[in-house]
Tab-separated table of C-alpha atoms and ligand atoms in Angstrom:
chain	number	residue	atom	x	y	z
A	1	MET	CA	-34.593	48.192	-53.186
A	2	GLN	CA	-33.992	51.546	-51.245
A	3	CYS	CA	-35.674	50.966	-47.548
A	4	THR	CA	-35.703	54.254	-45.979
A	5	ARG	CA	-37.437	56.078	-43.458
A	6	LYS	CA	-38.887	60.214	-43.161
A	7	ILE	CA	-37.939	60.866	-39.586
A	8	LYS	CA	-38.699	64.365	-39.466
A	9	GLU	CA	-39.691	66.996	-42.177
A	10	ASN	CA	-36.393	66.740	-44.802
A	11	VAL	CA	-34.762	64.431	-42.457
A	12	TYR	CA	-34.281	60.606	-43.157
A	13	TRP	CA	-33.147	57.665	-41.728
A	14	VAL	CA	-30.799	55.644	-44.550
A	15	GLY	CA	-29.109	52.724	-42.309
A	16	ALA	CA	-29.772	49.393	-42.681
A	17	GLU	CA	-29.853	46.384	-40.147
A	18	ASP	CA	-28.119	42.807	-40.000
A	19	ARG	CA	-29.467	39.675	-38.751
A	20	ARG	CA	-26.960	37.633	-39.841
A	21	LEU	CA	-24.133	38.356	-37.964
A	22	ASN	CA	-23.698	36.236	-34.877
A	23	LEU	CA	-20.838	38.532	-33.132
A	24	PHE	CA	-20.743	41.833	-32.877
A	25	GLU	CA	-17.009	43.315	-33.149
A	26	ASN	CA	-16.575	39.248	-33.354
A	27	LEU	CA	-17.550	39.123	-29.827
A	28	PHE	CA	-20.887	39.695	-28.554
A	29	PRO	CA	-24.112	37.751	-29.320
A	30	ILE	CA	-26.812	39.569	-31.199
A	31	PRO	CA	-29.696	37.313	-31.268
A	32	LYS	CA	-31.817	39.773	-32.357
A	33	GLY	CA	-29.544	41.181	-34.699
A	34	ILE	CA	-27.922	44.684	-35.506
A	35	ALA	CA	-28.987	48.329	-37.102
A	36	TYR	CA	-26.424	50.741	-38.409
A	37	ASN	CA	-28.193	54.039	-38.253
A	38	SER	CA	-27.085	56.787	-40.843
A	39	TYR	CA	-29.207	59.802	-41.475
A	40	LEU	CA	-29.729	62.276	-44.178
A	41	ILE	CA	-30.649	65.436	-44.098
A	42	LYS	CA	-31.951	67.640	-47.170
A	43	ASP	CA	-31.496	71.118	-47.510
A	44	GLU	CA	-29.611	73.699	-49.690
A	45	LYS	CA	-26.510	71.420	-49.045
A	46	ASN	CA	-27.525	67.908	-48.222
A	47	ILE	CA	-25.562	66.641	-45.227
A	48	LEU	CA	-25.043	62.753	-44.249
A	49	ILE	CA	-24.468	61.804	-40.914
A	50	ASP	CA	-22.319	58.318	-40.536
A	51	THR	CA	-22.067	55.476	-42.665
A	52	VAL	CA	-22.641	51.818	-42.000
A	53	ASP	CA	-20.986	48.472	-42.011
A	54	TYR	CA	-19.579	47.080	-45.198
A	55	SER	CA	-21.677	43.901	-44.825
A	56	VAL	CA	-24.843	46.275	-45.541
A	57	GLY	CA	-23.438	48.910	-47.555
A	58	ARG	CA	-25.214	47.820	-50.563
A	59	GLN	CA	-28.721	48.595	-49.152
A	60	PHE	CA	-27.118	51.560	-47.451
A	61	LEU	CA	-25.842	53.171	-50.611
A	62	GLU	CA	-29.034	52.732	-52.644
A	63	ASN	CA	-30.655	53.963	-49.534
A	64	VAL	CA	-28.717	57.261	-50.114
A	65	LYS	CA	-29.344	57.493	-53.756
A	66	TYR	CA	-32.876	56.986	-53.194
A	67	ILE	CA	-33.358	60.284	-50.731
A	68	LEU	CA	-30.787	62.479	-52.772
A	69	ASN	CA	-32.983	61.512	-56.337
A	70	GLY	CA	-30.056	62.964	-58.475
A	71	GLU	CA	-29.356	65.781	-56.054
A	72	LYS	CA	-25.779	66.303	-54.998
A	73	LEU	CA	-24.417	65.123	-51.746
A	74	ASP	CA	-22.418	67.966	-50.395
A	75	TYR	CA	-21.197	66.501	-46.760
A	76	LEU	CA	-20.339	63.654	-44.499
A	77	ILE	CA	-20.201	64.282	-40.955
A	78	VAL	CA	-17.986	61.538	-39.580
A	79	ASN	CA	-18.894	61.314	-35.990
A	80	HIS	CA	-17.442	57.825	-35.028
A	81	MET	CA	-14.433	56.442	-37.058
A	82	GLU	CA	-15.103	52.875	-36.009
A	83	PRO	CA	-15.530	50.459	-39.079
A	84	ASP	CA	-19.247	49.646	-38.462
A	85	HIS	CA	-19.979	53.094	-38.931
A	86	CYS	CA	-17.182	54.224	-41.399
A	87	SER	CA	-16.312	52.029	-44.068
A	88	LEU	CA	-18.906	53.008	-46.912
A	89	ILE	CA	-16.376	56.487	-46.851
A	90	GLU	CA	-14.519	55.273	-49.827
A	91	GLU	CA	-17.512	54.357	-52.135
A	92	LEU	CA	-19.456	57.555	-51.354
A	93	ILE	CA	-16.128	59.500	-52.470
A	94	TYR	CA	-16.599	57.639	-55.910
A	95	LYS	CA	-20.447	58.090	-56.392
A	96	TYR	CA	-20.192	61.514	-54.940
A	97	PRO	CA	-17.080	63.281	-55.575
A	98	GLU	CA	-17.892	66.804	-54.858
A	99	MET	CA	-18.475	65.529	-50.981
A	100	LYS	CA	-16.776	66.975	-48.095
A	101	ILE	CA	-16.046	65.047	-45.010
A	102	ILE	CA	-16.486	66.895	-41.925
A	103	CYS	CA	-14.544	65.446	-39.113
A	104	ASN	CA	-12.044	66.224	-36.298
A	105	ASN	CA	-8.268	66.565	-36.147
A	106	GLN	CA	-8.534	62.794	-34.201
A	107	THR	CA	-10.599	61.346	-36.935
A	108	ILE	CA	-8.725	62.499	-39.969
A	109	LYS	CA	-5.632	60.563	-38.505
A	110	MET	CA	-7.810	57.332	-38.133
A	111	ILE	CA	-9.035	57.925	-41.917
A	112	LYS	CA	-5.320	57.928	-43.035
A	113	GLN	CA	-4.718	54.717	-40.756
A	114	PHE	CA	-7.597	52.749	-42.240
A	115	TYR	CA	-8.079	54.293	-45.898
A	116	ASN	CA	-5.335	55.291	-48.988
A	117	PHE	CA	-7.752	57.800	-50.469
A	118	ASP	CA	-6.539	61.703	-50.184
A	119	ILE	CA	-8.341	62.799	-46.895
A	120	ASP	CA	-6.596	65.912	-46.847
A	121	SER	CA	-8.077	67.719	-50.287
A	122	LYS	CA	-11.649	66.522	-48.563
A	123	ALA	CA	-11.682	67.318	-45.096
A	124	GLU	CA	-13.212	70.054	-43.358
A	125	ILE	CA	-11.891	69.893	-39.740
A	126	VAL	CA	-13.525	71.270	-36.964
A	127	LYS	CA	-13.562	72.213	-33.293
A	128	GLU	CA	-15.286	72.032	-30.246
A	129	GLY	CA	-18.779	74.485	-30.462
A	130	GLN	CA	-18.316	75.072	-34.197
A	131	THR	CA	-21.034	75.069	-36.405
A	132	ILE	CA	-21.632	74.881	-39.694
A	133	LYS	CA	-24.834	75.919	-41.796
A	134	THR	CA	-26.376	74.009	-44.838
A	135	GLY	CA	-29.601	76.313	-45.284
A	136	LYS	CA	-32.346	76.244	-42.711
A	137	HIS	CA	-30.380	73.769	-40.960
A	138	GLU	CA	-27.530	74.866	-38.761
A	139	PHE	CA	-25.161	72.035	-36.958
A	140	GLN	CA	-22.938	72.363	-33.731
A	141	PHE	CA	-20.234	69.858	-33.310
A	142	ILE	CA	-19.350	68.634	-29.554
A	143	MET	CA	-16.582	66.302	-29.128
A	144	ALA	CA	-17.075	63.355	-26.711
A	145	PRO	CA	-13.621	61.357	-26.526
A	146	LEU	CA	-13.825	57.920	-25.709
A	147	VAL	CA	-17.584	57.426	-25.802
A	148	HIS	CA	-16.316	54.894	-27.205
A	149	TRP	CA	-13.198	56.088	-29.035
A	150	PRO	CA	-10.978	59.076	-28.610
A	151	GLU	CA	-11.674	60.742	-32.205
A	152	VAL	CA	-16.183	60.418	-30.992
A	153	MET	CA	-17.978	63.531	-31.780
A	154	VAL	CA	-21.632	63.821	-31.690
A	155	THR	CA	-23.712	66.402	-33.956
A	156	TYR	CA	-26.035	68.779	-32.415
A	157	ASP	CA	-28.927	69.928	-35.326
A	158	ILE	CA	-29.566	73.819	-33.682
A	159	THR	CA	-33.008	74.092	-35.956
A	160	ASP	CA	-34.630	70.819	-35.433
A	161	LYS	CA	-33.222	69.951	-31.889
A	162	THR	CA	-31.875	66.924	-32.553
A	163	LEU	CA	-28.853	65.433	-30.993
A	164	TYR	CA	-26.687	62.850	-33.598
A	165	SER	CA	-25.068	60.900	-30.829
A	166	ALA	CA	-22.654	58.551	-32.307
A	167	ASP	CA	-22.735	55.151	-30.318
A	168	ALA	CA	-24.375	57.192	-27.146
A	169	PHE	CA	-27.965	55.738	-26.119
A	170	GLY	CA	-27.490	53.004	-28.947
A	171	SER	CA	-28.391	49.382	-28.221
A	172	PHE	CA	-27.784	45.805	-29.655
A	173	GLY	CA	-31.104	44.653	-32.115
A	174	ALA	CA	-32.244	44.916	-35.504
A	175	LEU	CA	-35.168	47.576	-35.531
A	176	ASN	CA	-38.235	45.421	-37.011
A	177	GLY	CA	-39.490	48.819	-38.500
A	178	ASN	CA	-40.111	50.100	-35.437
A	179	LEU	CA	-37.591	53.037	-35.439
A	180	PHE	CA	-38.992	54.820	-32.811
A	181	ASN	CA	-38.408	54.417	-28.775
A	182	ASP	CA	-42.618	54.551	-28.373
A	183	ASP	CA	-43.247	52.441	-31.193
A	184	THR	CA	-42.169	49.826	-28.581
A	185	ASP	CA	-42.419	48.673	-24.999
A	186	PHE	CA	-38.732	49.653	-24.273
A	187	GLU	CA	-38.340	48.572	-20.975
A	188	LYS	CA	-39.409	45.072	-22.223
A	189	GLU	CA	-38.034	44.662	-25.829
A	190	TRP	CA	-35.191	46.896	-25.396
A	191	LEU	CA	-33.794	47.943	-21.883
A	192	ALA	CA	-31.697	44.732	-21.382
A	193	ASP	CA	-29.761	44.759	-25.021
A	194	ALA	CA	-29.195	48.620	-24.862
A	195	ARG	CA	-27.864	47.720	-20.943
A	196	ARG	CA	-25.734	45.103	-22.307
A	197	TYR	CA	-24.709	47.522	-25.477
A	198	TYR	CA	-23.704	50.285	-23.093
A	199	THR	CA	-21.870	48.277	-20.563
A	200	ASN	CA	-19.834	46.198	-22.794
A	201	ILE	CA	-19.280	48.824	-25.502
A	202	VAL	CA	-18.649	51.828	-23.364
A	203	GLY	CA	-19.046	50.849	-19.640
A	204	LYS	CA	-15.365	51.502	-19.377
A	205	TYR	CA	-15.773	55.159	-19.951
A	206	GLY	CA	-17.911	56.578	-17.259
A	207	PRO	CA	-16.395	59.844	-16.717
A	208	GLN	CA	-16.580	60.423	-20.490
A	209	VAL	CA	-19.990	59.301	-20.570
A	210	GLN	CA	-20.676	61.730	-17.464
A	211	ASN	CA	-18.568	64.490	-19.692
A	212	LEU	CA	-20.892	63.999	-22.307
A	213	LEU	CA	-24.067	64.376	-20.381
A	214	LYS	CA	-22.816	67.693	-18.696
A	215	LYS	CA	-22.392	68.912	-22.340
A	216	ALA	CA	-25.886	67.859	-23.360
A	217	SER	CA	-27.659	69.010	-20.313
A	218	ASN	CA	-27.107	72.724	-21.531
A	219	ILE	CA	-28.832	71.962	-24.732
A	220	GLU	CA	-32.332	71.662	-25.819
A	221	ILE	CA	-33.037	68.266	-27.245
A	222	GLU	CA	-36.079	67.028	-28.885
A	223	MET	CA	-34.768	63.783	-30.437
A	224	ILE	CA	-31.912	62.011	-30.137
A	225	CYS	CA	-30.615	59.865	-33.225
A	226	PRO	CA	-27.711	57.184	-32.041
A	227	LEU	CA	-25.904	54.942	-34.501
A	228	HIS	CA	-27.393	51.613	-33.330
A	229	GLY	CA	-30.990	51.120	-31.951
A	230	VAL	CA	-33.859	53.188	-31.603
A	231	ILE	CA	-34.380	56.818	-32.554
A	232	TRP	CA	-35.832	58.448	-29.195
A	233	ARG	CA	-38.565	61.118	-29.778
A	234	ASN	CA	-40.243	61.686	-26.566
A	235	ASN	CA	-39.576	60.718	-22.916
A	236	LEU	CA	-35.585	60.921	-23.421
A	237	LYS	CA	-35.106	61.567	-19.561
A	238	TYR	CA	-35.576	57.713	-19.080
A	239	ILE	CA	-32.468	56.920	-21.425
A	240	ILE	CA	-30.600	59.744	-20.260
A	241	GLU	CA	-31.144	58.667	-16.226
A	242	LYS	CA	-30.192	55.373	-17.188
A	243	TYR	CA	-26.956	56.653	-19.050
A	244	ASP	CA	-26.148	58.457	-15.845
A	245	LYS	CA	-26.870	55.484	-13.656
A	246	TRP	CA	-24.641	53.543	-15.629
A	247	SER	CA	-22.080	55.679	-16.025
A	248	LYS	CA	-21.766	56.462	-12.446
A	249	TYR	CA	-21.420	52.720	-11.660
A	250	GLU	CA	-24.647	52.926	-9.542
A	251	PRO	CA	-27.075	50.316	-9.347
A	252	GLU	CA	-30.284	49.714	-10.775
A	253	GLU	CA	-31.966	47.194	-8.634
A	254	LYS	CA	-31.518	46.440	-4.973
A	255	SER	CA	-31.118	43.147	-5.055
A	256	VAL	CA	-29.471	39.925	-5.236
A	257	LEU	CA	-27.131	38.240	-8.531
A	258	ILE	CA	-25.753	35.151	-8.670
A	259	ILE	CA	-23.299	34.109	-10.971
A	260	TYR	CA	-21.580	30.569	-10.373
A	261	SER	CA	-19.872	27.812	-12.330
A	262	SER	CA	-20.791	23.976	-11.331
A	263	VAL	CA	-18.572	21.067	-12.548
A	264	TYR	CA	-20.852	18.003	-11.338
A	265	GLY	CA	-24.350	20.089	-10.043
A	266	ASN	CA	-22.711	20.376	-6.259
A	267	THR	CA	-22.232	24.367	-6.280
A	268	GLU	CA	-25.378	24.646	-8.413
A	269	ASN	CA	-27.405	22.972	-5.673
A	270	VAL	CA	-25.761	25.209	-2.988
A	271	VAL	CA	-26.786	28.181	-5.123
A	272	ASN	CA	-30.359	26.930	-5.494
A	273	THR	CA	-30.361	26.413	-1.523
A	274	LEU	CA	-29.233	30.019	-1.260
A	275	SER	CA	-31.528	32.012	-3.929
A	276	ASN	CA	-34.334	29.888	-2.110
A	277	TYR	CA	-33.471	31.498	1.481
A	278	LEU	CA	-33.366	34.832	0.138
A	279	GLY	CA	-36.581	34.567	-1.415
A	280	GLU	CA	-37.879	33.632	1.653
A	281	ASN	CA	-36.638	36.101	3.311
A	282	GLY	CA	-37.947	38.746	1.077
A	283	ILE	CA	-35.023	39.241	-1.529
A	284	LYS	CA	-37.212	40.018	-5.071
A	285	ASN	CA	-36.302	40.054	-8.560
A	286	MET	CA	-32.887	38.002	-8.334
A	287	ALA	CA	-31.121	36.560	-11.120
A	288	VAL	CA	-29.111	33.645	-11.270
A	289	TYR	CA	-26.634	32.414	-14.295
A	290	ASP	CA	-24.444	29.510	-14.902
A	291	SER	CA	-21.075	31.420	-16.235
A	292	SER	CA	-20.509	27.877	-18.538
A	293	ASN	CA	-23.830	28.337	-20.529
A	294	THR	CA	-24.446	32.403	-20.496
A	295	ASP	CA	-22.164	34.315	-22.299
A	296	VAL	CA	-19.922	36.647	-20.743
A	297	SER	CA	-21.207	40.083	-22.040
A	298	TYR	CA	-25.029	39.238	-20.513
A	299	LEU	CA	-22.988	38.554	-17.061
A	300	VAL	CA	-21.336	42.205	-16.969
A	301	ALA	CA	-24.720	43.602	-18.230
A	302	GLU	CA	-26.602	42.227	-15.020
A	303	SER	CA	-23.323	42.852	-12.691
A	304	PHE	CA	-23.768	46.702	-13.834
A	305	ARG	CA	-27.729	46.182	-12.688
A	306	TYR	CA	-27.375	44.739	-9.729
A	307	SER	CA	-26.196	45.732	-6.183
A	308	ASN	CA	-25.296	42.806	-4.509
A	309	ILE	CA	-23.386	39.690	-6.039
A	310	VAL	CA	-22.553	36.215	-5.008
A	311	ILE	CA	-19.932	34.629	-6.513
A	312	ALA	CA	-20.231	30.703	-6.303
A	313	ALA	CA	-17.137	29.213	-8.019
A	314	THR	CA	-15.642	25.855	-8.310
A	315	THR	CA	-11.735	25.453	-8.344
A	316	TYR	CA	-10.067	24.119	-12.142
A	317	ASN	CA	-6.940	23.059	-12.847
A	318	LEU	CA	-5.206	24.382	-9.910
A	319	GLY	CA	-7.166	27.804	-10.636
A	320	LEU	CA	-9.927	29.293	-10.828
A	321	PHE	CA	-13.068	28.150	-12.951
A	322	PRO	CA	-12.119	29.334	-16.315
A	323	LYS	CA	-15.609	31.281	-16.939
A	324	ILE	CA	-15.788	32.714	-13.509
A	325	GLU	CA	-12.101	34.278	-14.175
A	326	GLN	CA	-12.942	35.881	-17.390
A	327	TYR	CA	-16.262	37.124	-16.020
A	328	LEU	CA	-14.219	38.733	-13.237
A	329	LEU	CA	-11.507	40.149	-15.423
A	330	ASP	CA	-14.428	41.331	-17.596
A	331	ILE	CA	-15.983	43.346	-14.927
A	332	LYS	CA	-12.807	44.670	-13.718
A	333	ARG	CA	-11.712	46.065	-17.396
A	334	GLN	CA	-15.516	47.549	-17.831
A	335	ASN	CA	-14.311	49.208	-14.526
A	336	LEU	CA	-17.544	47.995	-12.294
A	337	GLN	CA	-17.762	49.647	-9.176
A	338	ASN	CA	-19.814	50.229	-5.695
A	339	ARG	CA	-20.885	46.745	-5.795
A	340	THR	CA	-21.069	44.091	-2.563
A	341	ILE	CA	-20.053	40.926	-3.408
A	342	SER	CA	-20.256	37.650	-1.117
A	343	ILE	CA	-18.246	34.400	-2.337
A	344	ILE	CA	-19.075	30.878	-2.240
A	345	GLU	CA	-15.982	28.564	-2.931
A	346	ASN	CA	-16.113	24.716	-3.911
A	347	SER	CA	-12.855	22.708	-4.063
A	348	THR	CA	-12.164	18.875	-3.510
A	349	TRP	CA	-8.686	19.637	-2.614
A	350	ILE	CA	-7.287	23.204	-2.700
A	351	PRO	CA	-10.133	24.976	0.109
A	352	GLY	CA	-9.253	28.333	-0.089
A	353	LEU	CA	-7.902	29.010	-3.381
A	354	VAL	CA	-10.814	30.281	-5.230
A	355	THR	CA	-11.511	32.726	-2.197
A	356	LYS	CA	-8.264	34.149	-2.612
A	357	GLU	CA	-7.990	34.094	-6.443
A	358	VAL	CA	-11.254	35.899	-6.679
A	359	ASN	CA	-10.251	38.695	-3.730
A	360	LYS	CA	-7.076	39.021	-5.701
A	361	ILE	CA	-9.251	40.427	-8.684
A	362	LEU	CA	-11.789	42.066	-6.677
A	363	THR	CA	-8.921	43.879	-4.667
A	364	GLU	CA	-7.926	45.610	-7.891
A	365	MET	CA	-11.339	47.257	-8.380
A	366	LYS	CA	-12.718	50.349	-7.160
A	367	ASN	CA	-15.134	50.559	-3.993
A	368	ILE	CA	-16.182	46.618	-4.135
A	369	LYS	CA	-17.398	45.635	-0.481
A	370	VAL	CA	-16.633	41.886	0.311
A	371	LEU	CA	-18.843	40.856	3.000
A	372	GLU	CA	-17.855	38.614	5.834
A	373	LYS	CA	-19.552	35.382	5.553
A	374	THR	CA	-18.390	32.453	3.381
A	375	TYR	CA	-19.154	29.116	2.471
A	376	SER	CA	-16.167	26.538	1.670
A	377	ILE	CA	-17.573	23.528	0.356
A	378	LYS	CA	-15.903	20.101	0.131
A	379	SER	CA	-17.140	18.563	-2.962
A	380	SER	CA	-20.689	18.496	-1.954
A	381	ALA	CA	-22.815	20.480	0.406
A	382	LYS	CA	-24.585	18.529	3.770
A	383	ASP	CA	-27.483	19.297	5.587
A	384	SER	CA	-25.392	20.008	8.334
A	385	GLU	CA	-23.742	22.688	6.467
A	386	PHE	CA	-27.278	24.526	6.006
A	387	GLU	CA	-26.050	27.266	8.714
A	388	TYR	CA	-23.237	28.450	6.330
A	389	ILE	CA	-25.460	29.118	3.800
A	390	LYS	CA	-27.942	30.936	6.159
A	391	ASN	CA	-25.325	33.085	7.523
A	392	ILE	CA	-24.851	34.435	4.032
A	393	GLY	CA	-27.945	34.890	3.170
A	394	ASP	CA	-28.823	36.555	6.592
A	395	GLU	CA	-25.767	39.138	6.252
A	396	ILE	CA	-26.950	39.941	2.225
A	397	VAL	CA	-30.507	40.643	3.557
A	398	CYS	CA	-29.158	42.810	6.462
A	399	ASN	CA	-26.491	44.493	3.951
A	400	LEU	CA	-29.658	45.317	1.775
A	401	LYS	CA	-31.836	46.809	3.915
A	402	ASN	CA	-29.244	49.131	5.302
A	403	LYS	CA	-28.721	50.213	1.837
B	1	FEO	FE1	-20.562	51.348	-33.099
B	1	FEO	FE2	-17.924	52.160	-31.650
B	1	FEO	O1	-19.290	51.800	-33.336
């Protein structure tokens, strides 16, 4: 059965949702599922914007057929050649042999890498700023390399003032019938997943996202239609400001995030004492995570959110506890910058090793300030050592007050 939605006059959502997939890109947990958005704009010529993942291909093809209602599909715009959006191109060609494929020079190379069909006879190559008219609608193409892959472009419908934004402004999470941002309490229901999606998928490419935001600021946008997550039809400023902050690596919360490893509970004990000391001293909205039972994608997202991070880690096999090492390598890979870090270590027989290893990774990152006060726990904390926790807490409070 078709499952489509009209989102504007002659504009239809023909995407699909998947709640069976556990790991997006076989990497990121998606407990709330994922939506693959695709849009069909009917006019004198009918134009489809991107496809979906193969896993939901049957639903998508039924949706496209239903909306076309016997009419031709004239064009497919390929904004992004990652297979979660392009894997139905070949099926569309079989079903709609007259369909032309609008893409750029980078895209065409990738189509040839992924597929064996004759793309050269079907392709209409577009460049920055080029437009195409399909009747009342006129579309303009804006290149957005590395938001998320090098071939990415976004498409602006000049007539409707709609930006089809590819991966930008997307999110993890199925839509559950609420397609629009104002159908839900976005901050409560979506923001954490939108942040986790951005920081883990596109976070590395902050300068490229800034380039796209600059280009987008020169056009009048009434609606943003991303390839994942909700469609934005009001309060666009809210999500654009989030993207601006995230892509400049500016924290959203002037507060403290604590990430720890604790093999036998002794490091966790110190973390609890420190967070209570910080709470007593007026620090609000803190977050504490055990790296062992939190997927690293959540830790990356929270690290983009907070200004101050405490890393409390144990040694393991003559090195860093593996989950902490993975976390640090991930925030480095995602280019996280402009953060203030405090380090607590716990070792039974190699004091100093954790601090050295953490610092080794942090020094390879940009604009990371490591605070002076540390605490080298020898297996477990003693009451007489509380002053170390107090010193770390006081230094963090002082640092936050001066920000
Ligand atoms: Fe949702 Fe970069 O693909």
